[in-house]
XYZ file of C-alpha atoms in Angstrom:
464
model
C 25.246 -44.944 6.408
C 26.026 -42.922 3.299
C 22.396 -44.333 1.864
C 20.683 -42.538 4.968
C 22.345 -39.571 3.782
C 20.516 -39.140 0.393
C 17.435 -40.722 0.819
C 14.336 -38.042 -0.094
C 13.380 -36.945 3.150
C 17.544 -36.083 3.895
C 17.480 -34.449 0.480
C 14.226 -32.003 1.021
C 15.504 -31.105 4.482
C 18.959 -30.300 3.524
C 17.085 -28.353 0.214
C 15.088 -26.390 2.152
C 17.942 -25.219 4.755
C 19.569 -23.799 1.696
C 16.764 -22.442 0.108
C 15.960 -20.268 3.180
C 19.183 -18.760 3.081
C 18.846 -18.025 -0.388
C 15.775 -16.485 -0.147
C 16.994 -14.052 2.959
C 19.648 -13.138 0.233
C 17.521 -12.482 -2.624
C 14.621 -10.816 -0.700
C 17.730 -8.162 1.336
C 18.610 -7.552 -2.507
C 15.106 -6.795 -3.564
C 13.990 -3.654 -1.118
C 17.611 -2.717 0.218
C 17.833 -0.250 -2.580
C 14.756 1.138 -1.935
C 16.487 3.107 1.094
C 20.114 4.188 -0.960
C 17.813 5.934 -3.847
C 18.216 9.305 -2.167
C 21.495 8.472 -1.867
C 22.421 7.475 -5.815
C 19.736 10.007 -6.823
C 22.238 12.997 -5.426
C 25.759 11.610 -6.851
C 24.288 10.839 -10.384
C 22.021 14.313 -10.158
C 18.648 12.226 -10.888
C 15.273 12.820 -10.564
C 13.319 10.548 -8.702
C 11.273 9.581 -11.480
C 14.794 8.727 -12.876
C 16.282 6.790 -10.195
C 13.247 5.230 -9.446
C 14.413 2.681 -12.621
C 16.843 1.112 -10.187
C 14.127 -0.530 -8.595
C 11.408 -0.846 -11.515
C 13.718 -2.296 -13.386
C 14.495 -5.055 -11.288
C 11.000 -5.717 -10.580
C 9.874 -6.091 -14.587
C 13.130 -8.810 -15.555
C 12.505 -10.183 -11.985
C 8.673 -11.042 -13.045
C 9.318 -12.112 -16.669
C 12.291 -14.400 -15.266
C 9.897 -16.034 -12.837
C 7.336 -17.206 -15.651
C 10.320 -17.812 -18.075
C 12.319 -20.367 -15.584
C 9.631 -22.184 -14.615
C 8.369 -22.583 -17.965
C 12.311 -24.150 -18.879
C 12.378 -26.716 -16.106
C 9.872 -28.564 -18.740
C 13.172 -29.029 -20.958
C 15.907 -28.569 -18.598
C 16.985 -29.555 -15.352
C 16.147 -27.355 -11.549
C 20.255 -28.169 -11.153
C 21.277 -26.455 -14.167
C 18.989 -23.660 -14.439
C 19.915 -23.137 -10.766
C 23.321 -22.621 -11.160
C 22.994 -20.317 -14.240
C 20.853 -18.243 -12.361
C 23.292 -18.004 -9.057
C 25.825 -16.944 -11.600
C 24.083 -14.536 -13.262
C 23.266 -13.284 -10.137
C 26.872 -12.535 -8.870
C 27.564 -11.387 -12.261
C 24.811 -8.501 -12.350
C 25.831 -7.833 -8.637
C 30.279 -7.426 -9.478
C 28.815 -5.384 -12.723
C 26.951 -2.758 -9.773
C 30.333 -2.743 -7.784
C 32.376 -1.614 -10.804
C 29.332 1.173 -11.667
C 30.959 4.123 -12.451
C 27.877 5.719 -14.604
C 23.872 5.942 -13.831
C 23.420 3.282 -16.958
C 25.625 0.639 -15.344
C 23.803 0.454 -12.331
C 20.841 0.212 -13.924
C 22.704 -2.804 -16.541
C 23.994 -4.618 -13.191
C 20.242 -4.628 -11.288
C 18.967 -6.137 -14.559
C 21.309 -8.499 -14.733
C 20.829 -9.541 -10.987
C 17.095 -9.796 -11.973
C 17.426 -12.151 -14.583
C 19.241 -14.315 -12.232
C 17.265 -14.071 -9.043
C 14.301 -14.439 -10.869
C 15.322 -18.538 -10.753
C 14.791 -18.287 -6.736
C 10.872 -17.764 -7.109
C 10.419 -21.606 -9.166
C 12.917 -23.642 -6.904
C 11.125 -21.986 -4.378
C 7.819 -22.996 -5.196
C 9.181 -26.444 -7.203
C 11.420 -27.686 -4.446
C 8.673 -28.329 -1.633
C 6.579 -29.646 -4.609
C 8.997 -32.026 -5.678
C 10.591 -33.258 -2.539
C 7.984 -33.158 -0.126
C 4.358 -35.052 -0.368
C 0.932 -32.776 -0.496
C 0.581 -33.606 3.413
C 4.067 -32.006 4.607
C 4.084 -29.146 1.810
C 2.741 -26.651 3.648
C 5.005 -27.378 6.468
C 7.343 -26.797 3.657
C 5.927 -23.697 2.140
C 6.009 -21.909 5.707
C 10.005 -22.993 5.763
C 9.942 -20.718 2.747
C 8.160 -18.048 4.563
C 10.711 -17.984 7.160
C 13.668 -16.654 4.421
C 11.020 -14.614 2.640
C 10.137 -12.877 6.091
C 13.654 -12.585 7.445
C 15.007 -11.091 4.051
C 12.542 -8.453 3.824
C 12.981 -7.634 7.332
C 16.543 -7.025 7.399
C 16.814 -5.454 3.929
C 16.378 -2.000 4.931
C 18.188 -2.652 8.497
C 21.366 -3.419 6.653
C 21.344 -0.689 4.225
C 21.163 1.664 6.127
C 24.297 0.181 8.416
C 25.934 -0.327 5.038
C 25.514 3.414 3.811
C 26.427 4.775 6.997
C 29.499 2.961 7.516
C 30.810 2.251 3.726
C 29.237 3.251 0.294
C 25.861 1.637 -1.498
C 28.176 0.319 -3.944
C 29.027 -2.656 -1.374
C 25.475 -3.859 -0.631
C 25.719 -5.119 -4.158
C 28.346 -7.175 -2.557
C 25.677 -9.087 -0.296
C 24.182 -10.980 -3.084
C 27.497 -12.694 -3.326
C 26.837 -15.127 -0.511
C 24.426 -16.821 -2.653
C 27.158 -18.916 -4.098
C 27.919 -20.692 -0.729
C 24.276 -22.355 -1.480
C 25.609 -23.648 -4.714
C 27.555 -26.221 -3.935
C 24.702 -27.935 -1.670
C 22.048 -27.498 -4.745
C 24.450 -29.627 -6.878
C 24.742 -32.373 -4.699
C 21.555 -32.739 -3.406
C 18.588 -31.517 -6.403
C 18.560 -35.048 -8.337
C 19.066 -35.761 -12.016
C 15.696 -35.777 -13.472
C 15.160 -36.916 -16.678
C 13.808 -33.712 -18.825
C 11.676 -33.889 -22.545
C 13.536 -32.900 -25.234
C 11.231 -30.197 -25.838
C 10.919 -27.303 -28.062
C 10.478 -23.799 -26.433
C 7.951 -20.877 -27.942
C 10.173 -18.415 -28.014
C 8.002 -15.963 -29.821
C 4.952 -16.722 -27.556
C 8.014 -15.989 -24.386
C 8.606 -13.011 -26.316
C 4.805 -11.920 -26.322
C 4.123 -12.497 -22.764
C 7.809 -10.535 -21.865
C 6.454 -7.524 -23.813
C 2.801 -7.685 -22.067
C 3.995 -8.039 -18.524
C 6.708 -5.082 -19.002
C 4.277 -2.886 -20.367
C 1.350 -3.883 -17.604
C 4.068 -2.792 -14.760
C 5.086 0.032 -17.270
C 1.690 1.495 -17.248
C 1.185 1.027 -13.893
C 4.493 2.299 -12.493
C 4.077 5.617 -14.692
C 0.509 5.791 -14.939
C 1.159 5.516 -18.562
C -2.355 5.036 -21.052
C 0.159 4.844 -24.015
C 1.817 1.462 -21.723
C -1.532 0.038 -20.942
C -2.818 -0.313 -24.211
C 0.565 -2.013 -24.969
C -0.153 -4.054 -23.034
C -3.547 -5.170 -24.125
C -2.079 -5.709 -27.622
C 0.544 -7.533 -26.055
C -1.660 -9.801 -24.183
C -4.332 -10.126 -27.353
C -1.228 -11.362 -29.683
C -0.148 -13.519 -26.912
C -3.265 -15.466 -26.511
C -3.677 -15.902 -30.697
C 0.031 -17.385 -30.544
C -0.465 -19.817 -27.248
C -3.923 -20.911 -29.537
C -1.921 -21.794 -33.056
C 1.625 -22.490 -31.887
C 2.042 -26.297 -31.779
C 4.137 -26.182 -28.973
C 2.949 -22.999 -27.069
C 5.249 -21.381 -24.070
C 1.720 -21.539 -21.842
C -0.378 -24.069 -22.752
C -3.981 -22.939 -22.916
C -5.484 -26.352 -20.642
C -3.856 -24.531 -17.983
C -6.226 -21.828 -18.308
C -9.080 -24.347 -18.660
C -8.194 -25.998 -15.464
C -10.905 -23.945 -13.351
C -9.850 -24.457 -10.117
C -6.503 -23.112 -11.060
C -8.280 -19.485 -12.572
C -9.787 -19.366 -9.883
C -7.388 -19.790 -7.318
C -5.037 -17.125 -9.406
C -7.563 -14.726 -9.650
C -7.945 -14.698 -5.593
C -4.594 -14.777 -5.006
C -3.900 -11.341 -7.415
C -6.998 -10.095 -5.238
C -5.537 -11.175 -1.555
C -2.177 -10.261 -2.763
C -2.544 -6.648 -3.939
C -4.398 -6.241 -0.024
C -1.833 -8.148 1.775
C 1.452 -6.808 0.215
C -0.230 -3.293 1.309
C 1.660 -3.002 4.575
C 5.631 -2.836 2.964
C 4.309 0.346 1.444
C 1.913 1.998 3.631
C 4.061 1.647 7.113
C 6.887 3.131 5.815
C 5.093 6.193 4.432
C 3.406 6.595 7.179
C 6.039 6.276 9.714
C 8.017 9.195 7.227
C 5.046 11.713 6.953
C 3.269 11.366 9.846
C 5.401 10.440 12.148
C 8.575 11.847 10.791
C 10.546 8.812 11.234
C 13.892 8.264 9.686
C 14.749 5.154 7.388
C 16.677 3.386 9.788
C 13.973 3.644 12.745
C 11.263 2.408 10.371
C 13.485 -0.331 9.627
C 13.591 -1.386 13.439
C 10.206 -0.379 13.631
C 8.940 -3.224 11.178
C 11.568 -5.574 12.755
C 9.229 -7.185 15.439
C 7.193 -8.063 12.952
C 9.829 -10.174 10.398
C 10.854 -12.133 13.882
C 7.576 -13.153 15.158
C 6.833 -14.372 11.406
C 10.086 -16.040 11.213
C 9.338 -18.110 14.291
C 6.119 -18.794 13.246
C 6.090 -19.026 9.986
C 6.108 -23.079 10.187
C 3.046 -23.031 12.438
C 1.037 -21.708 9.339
C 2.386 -24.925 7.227
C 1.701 -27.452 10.026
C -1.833 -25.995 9.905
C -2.447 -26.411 6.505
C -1.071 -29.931 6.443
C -3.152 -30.866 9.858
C -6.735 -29.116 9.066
C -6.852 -28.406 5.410
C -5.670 -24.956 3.385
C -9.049 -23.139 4.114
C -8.280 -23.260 7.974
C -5.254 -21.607 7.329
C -6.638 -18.929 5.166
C -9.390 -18.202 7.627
C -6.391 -17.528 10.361
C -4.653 -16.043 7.885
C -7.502 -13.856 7.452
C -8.590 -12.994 10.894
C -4.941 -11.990 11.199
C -4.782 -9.441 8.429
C -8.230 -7.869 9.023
C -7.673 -7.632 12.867
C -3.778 -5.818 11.803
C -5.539 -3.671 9.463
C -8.488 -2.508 12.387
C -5.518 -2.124 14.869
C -3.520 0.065 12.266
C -6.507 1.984 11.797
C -7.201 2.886 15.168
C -2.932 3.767 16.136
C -2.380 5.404 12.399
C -0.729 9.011 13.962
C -0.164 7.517 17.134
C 2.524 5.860 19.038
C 5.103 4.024 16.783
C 5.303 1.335 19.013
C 1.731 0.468 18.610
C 2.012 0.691 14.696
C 5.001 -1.978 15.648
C 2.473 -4.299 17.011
C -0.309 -3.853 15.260
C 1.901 -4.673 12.132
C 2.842 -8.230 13.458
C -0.917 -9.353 12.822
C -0.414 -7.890 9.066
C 2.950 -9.668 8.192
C 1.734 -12.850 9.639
C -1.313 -13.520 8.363
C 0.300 -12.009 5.183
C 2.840 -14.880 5.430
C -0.090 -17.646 6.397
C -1.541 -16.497 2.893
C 0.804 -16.493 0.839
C 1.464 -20.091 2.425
C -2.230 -21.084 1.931
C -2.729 -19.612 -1.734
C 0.728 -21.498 -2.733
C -0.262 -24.832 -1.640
C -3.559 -24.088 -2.969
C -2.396 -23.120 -6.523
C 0.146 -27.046 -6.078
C -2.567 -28.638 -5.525
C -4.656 -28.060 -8.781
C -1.716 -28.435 -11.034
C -0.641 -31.245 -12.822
C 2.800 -32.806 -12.577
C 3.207 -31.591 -16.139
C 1.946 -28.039 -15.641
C 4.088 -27.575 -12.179
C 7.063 -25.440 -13.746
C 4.886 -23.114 -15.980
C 1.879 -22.845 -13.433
C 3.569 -21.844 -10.224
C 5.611 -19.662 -12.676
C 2.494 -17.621 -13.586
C 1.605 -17.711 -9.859
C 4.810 -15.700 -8.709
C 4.585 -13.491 -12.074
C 0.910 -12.853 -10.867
C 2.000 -11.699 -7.352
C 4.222 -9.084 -8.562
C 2.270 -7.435 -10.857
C -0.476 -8.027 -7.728
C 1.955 -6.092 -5.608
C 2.710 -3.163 -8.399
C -0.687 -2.493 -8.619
C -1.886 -2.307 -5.048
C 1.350 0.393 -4.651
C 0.600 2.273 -7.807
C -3.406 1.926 -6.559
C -2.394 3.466 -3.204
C 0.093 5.935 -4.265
C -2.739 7.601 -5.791
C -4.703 7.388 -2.972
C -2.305 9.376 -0.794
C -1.656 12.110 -3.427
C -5.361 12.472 -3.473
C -4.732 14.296 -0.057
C -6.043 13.755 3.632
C -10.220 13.455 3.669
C -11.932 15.255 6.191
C -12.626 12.206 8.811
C -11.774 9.123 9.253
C -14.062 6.183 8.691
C -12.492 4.732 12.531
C -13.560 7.399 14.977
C -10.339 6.285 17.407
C -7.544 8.721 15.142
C -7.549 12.116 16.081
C -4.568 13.001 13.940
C -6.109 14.509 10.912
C -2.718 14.198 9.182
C -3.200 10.425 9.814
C -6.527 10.315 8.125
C -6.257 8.828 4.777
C -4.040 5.960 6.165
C -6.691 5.097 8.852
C -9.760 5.149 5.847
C -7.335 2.878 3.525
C -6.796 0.344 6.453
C -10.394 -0.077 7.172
C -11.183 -0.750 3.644
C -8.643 -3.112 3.534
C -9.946 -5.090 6.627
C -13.265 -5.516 5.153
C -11.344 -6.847 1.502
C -9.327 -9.368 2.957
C -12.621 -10.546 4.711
C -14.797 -10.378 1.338
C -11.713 -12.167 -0.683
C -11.286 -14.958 2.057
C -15.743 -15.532 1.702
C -15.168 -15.916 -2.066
C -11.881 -18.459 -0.917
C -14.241 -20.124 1.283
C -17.076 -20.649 -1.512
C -14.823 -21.729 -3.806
C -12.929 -24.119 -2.101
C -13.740 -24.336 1.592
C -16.428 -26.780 1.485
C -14.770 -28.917 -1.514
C -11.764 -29.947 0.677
C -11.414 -32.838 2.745
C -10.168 -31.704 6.665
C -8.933 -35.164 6.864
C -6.290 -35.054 3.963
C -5.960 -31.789 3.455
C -6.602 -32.577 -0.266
C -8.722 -30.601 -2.755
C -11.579 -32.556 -5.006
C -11.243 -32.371 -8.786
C -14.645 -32.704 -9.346
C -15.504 -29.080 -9.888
């Protein structure tokens, strides 16, 4: 009896129950702060280019982190780095409870980062590890599910929170995380790790160049950007002399793996468009408060969250390019139907938006198994490391791309005829365009890898 109870397929079920309700947890803590900085902006007497640190700083230590965990499960084990990371976690998130000053705040999201930022490699390791390539995806759209629900109820909660209490407590939510810990002990197993030395300076390097890329792009900054290229230029001299370099260079000469990065920071920046645009449009066009928006994009988080699964069982079943042609077809028809209701009826905007998060969720499904798939067992930690790294700084610049798209101002038509709000304009041209680029990326998906799989195993050839 007590054998049944551990054997692998027990273990990854019981893993991945846990890991959802992590990631609900540590996707609420990313973007429920976006709706208090109004809020904390007015008691410290900030500007909003000030206050705006309590979310970019998160974002840069949550990216580094990502890159920097996976790249220690090569020395140390998922079970330890796990549990330092929950605790840093609460730690960062009783440090933002106690904030009495602007600085502390800021000191307490940073340290939250640094912890969370372990929840992106057991998210992408666990599946890996525990579950073989023809159940991953099932998996990977388990994942999806906390993802989904998390971002969904983020801003719902805040806004119950701050109306009811103070901001101070929703840095009381992350808290729950430990109740996961306890479950991760018992059932992640005891792999052996390499005693292996770590490149701290080449860390160091690649730390510097991926602050100053979301840096520059956050602020607009030149002075950031070329930081950032001499950043990156030092980085690659050190990975190419160090003996034991923090990123191997064979990863990068693993083609199908560039490749399959360099679509994903494509599909990515279009995909992730829709947490930005809806709410700015539902606030200046429709004049919608914060906690209407929130219920607004609701629909969408629950129809993902019940079928985020079906996108898994339909890359395990009929190969990863199926799933990114659905995935597709969902995202471009969102984006048309956004583009035709952008000004109109909120409700519609509700629907229309259901098509965007899902196939949003079906591709981030697809380009995850996609990127498992071409790594080595060796090259697991630090490659799906990169992969979540890439997605953020994906996501930072589609916003910062878009935010200057908007503050360019309303054009004088719209490239959909069906708007007749000219205030609703610019939205309608940006969601057109971004129909036809998820369509383009997906064609350049489908050349690369669509007729190399097998539909039978759902496997990819390495004979590229």
């Amino acid at each position: 009896m007590e054998n049944h109870a551990v054997t692998p397929t027990t273990k990854g079920n019981v893993l991945m129950r846990a890991l959802v309700f992590t990631l609900v947890i540590s996707s609420m803590n990313a973007n429920m702060f976006n709706i208090v900085l109004p809020t904390i902006s007015k008691e410290f007497e900030l500007s909003p280019s000030q206050v705006s640190w309590v979310i970019t700083s998160y974002m840069i230590v949550y990216a580094v982190g990502a890159v920097t965990f996976g790249k220690l499960t090569e020395k140390y084990r998922l079970k330890d780095l796990l549990t330092y990371g929950l605790l840093l976690f609460v730690l960062g998130s009783m440090a933002g409870v106690a904030a009495t000053e602007y600085w502390m705040i800021i000191a307490g999201r940073v340290v939250q980062a640094g912890g969370a930022s372990v929840i992106p490699a057991m998210a992408m390791i666990i599946p890996i590890r525990y579950f073989s390539p023809e159940k991953r995806g099932r998996a990977l759209g388990t994942s999806a599910i906390g993802i989904a629900l998390g971002t969904a109820l983020g801003p719902i909660i805040a806004g119950m929170v701050i109306s009811a209490w103070s901001w101070r407590v929703l840095f009381l939510i992350p808290l729950l995380s430990l109740l996961t810990l306890p479950v991760y002990r018992k059932y992640l197993q005891d792999e052996s790790r390499k005693a292996a030395s770590i490149d701290w300076l080449g860390g160091i390097l690649l730390a510097g160049a991926v602050t100053a890329i979301l840096l520059a792009l956050t602020n607009g900054s030149f002075r950031f950007a070329l930081a950032a290229v001499l950043m990156l230029i030092l980085f690659i001299l050190r990975i190419r002399s160090a003996a034991a370099p923090f990123i191997h260079p064979d990863i990068f000469r693993n083609r199908q793996y560039a490749i399959i990065l360099i679509i994903t920071f494509c599909i990515t920046g279009i995909s992730f468009s829709t947490p930005y645009l809806i709410p700015q449009l539902l606030t200046l066009v429709n004049g919608l408060s914060p906690a209407y928006i929130g219920i607004v994009m609701l629909p969408a988080a629950i129809v993902t969250t019940v079928l985020g699964r079906k996108g898994g069982k339909l890359a395990d079943e009929h190969g990863n390019p199926r799933l990114v042609y659905t995935a597709a077809s969902l995202l471009g028809i969102g984006f048309l139907c956004l583009s035709s209701v952008a000004g109109g009826s909120a409700v519609l905007v509700s629907i229309s938006l259901i098509f965007c998060v899902l196939g949003q969720s079906f591709m981030q499904i697809a380009m995850s198994n996609t990127v498992s798939r071409t790594l080595t067992p060796e090259q697991t930690g630090v490659g799906m490391g990169l992969f979540s790294m890439l997605t953020f700084i994906s996501a930072a610049t589609s916003t910062a791309v878009l935010g200057k798209v908007l503050d360019s101002g309303a054009p004088a038509a719209a490239f959909n005829p069906i708007p007749g709000n000219e205030a609703s304009f610019v939205f309608s041209n940006i969601f057109t365009v971004l129909a036809v680029l998820v369509m383009a990326v997906s064609m350049v998906y489908y050349v690369q890898f669509g007729r190399k799989e097998s539909r039978s195993s759902g496997t990819i050839s390495r004979g590229l």
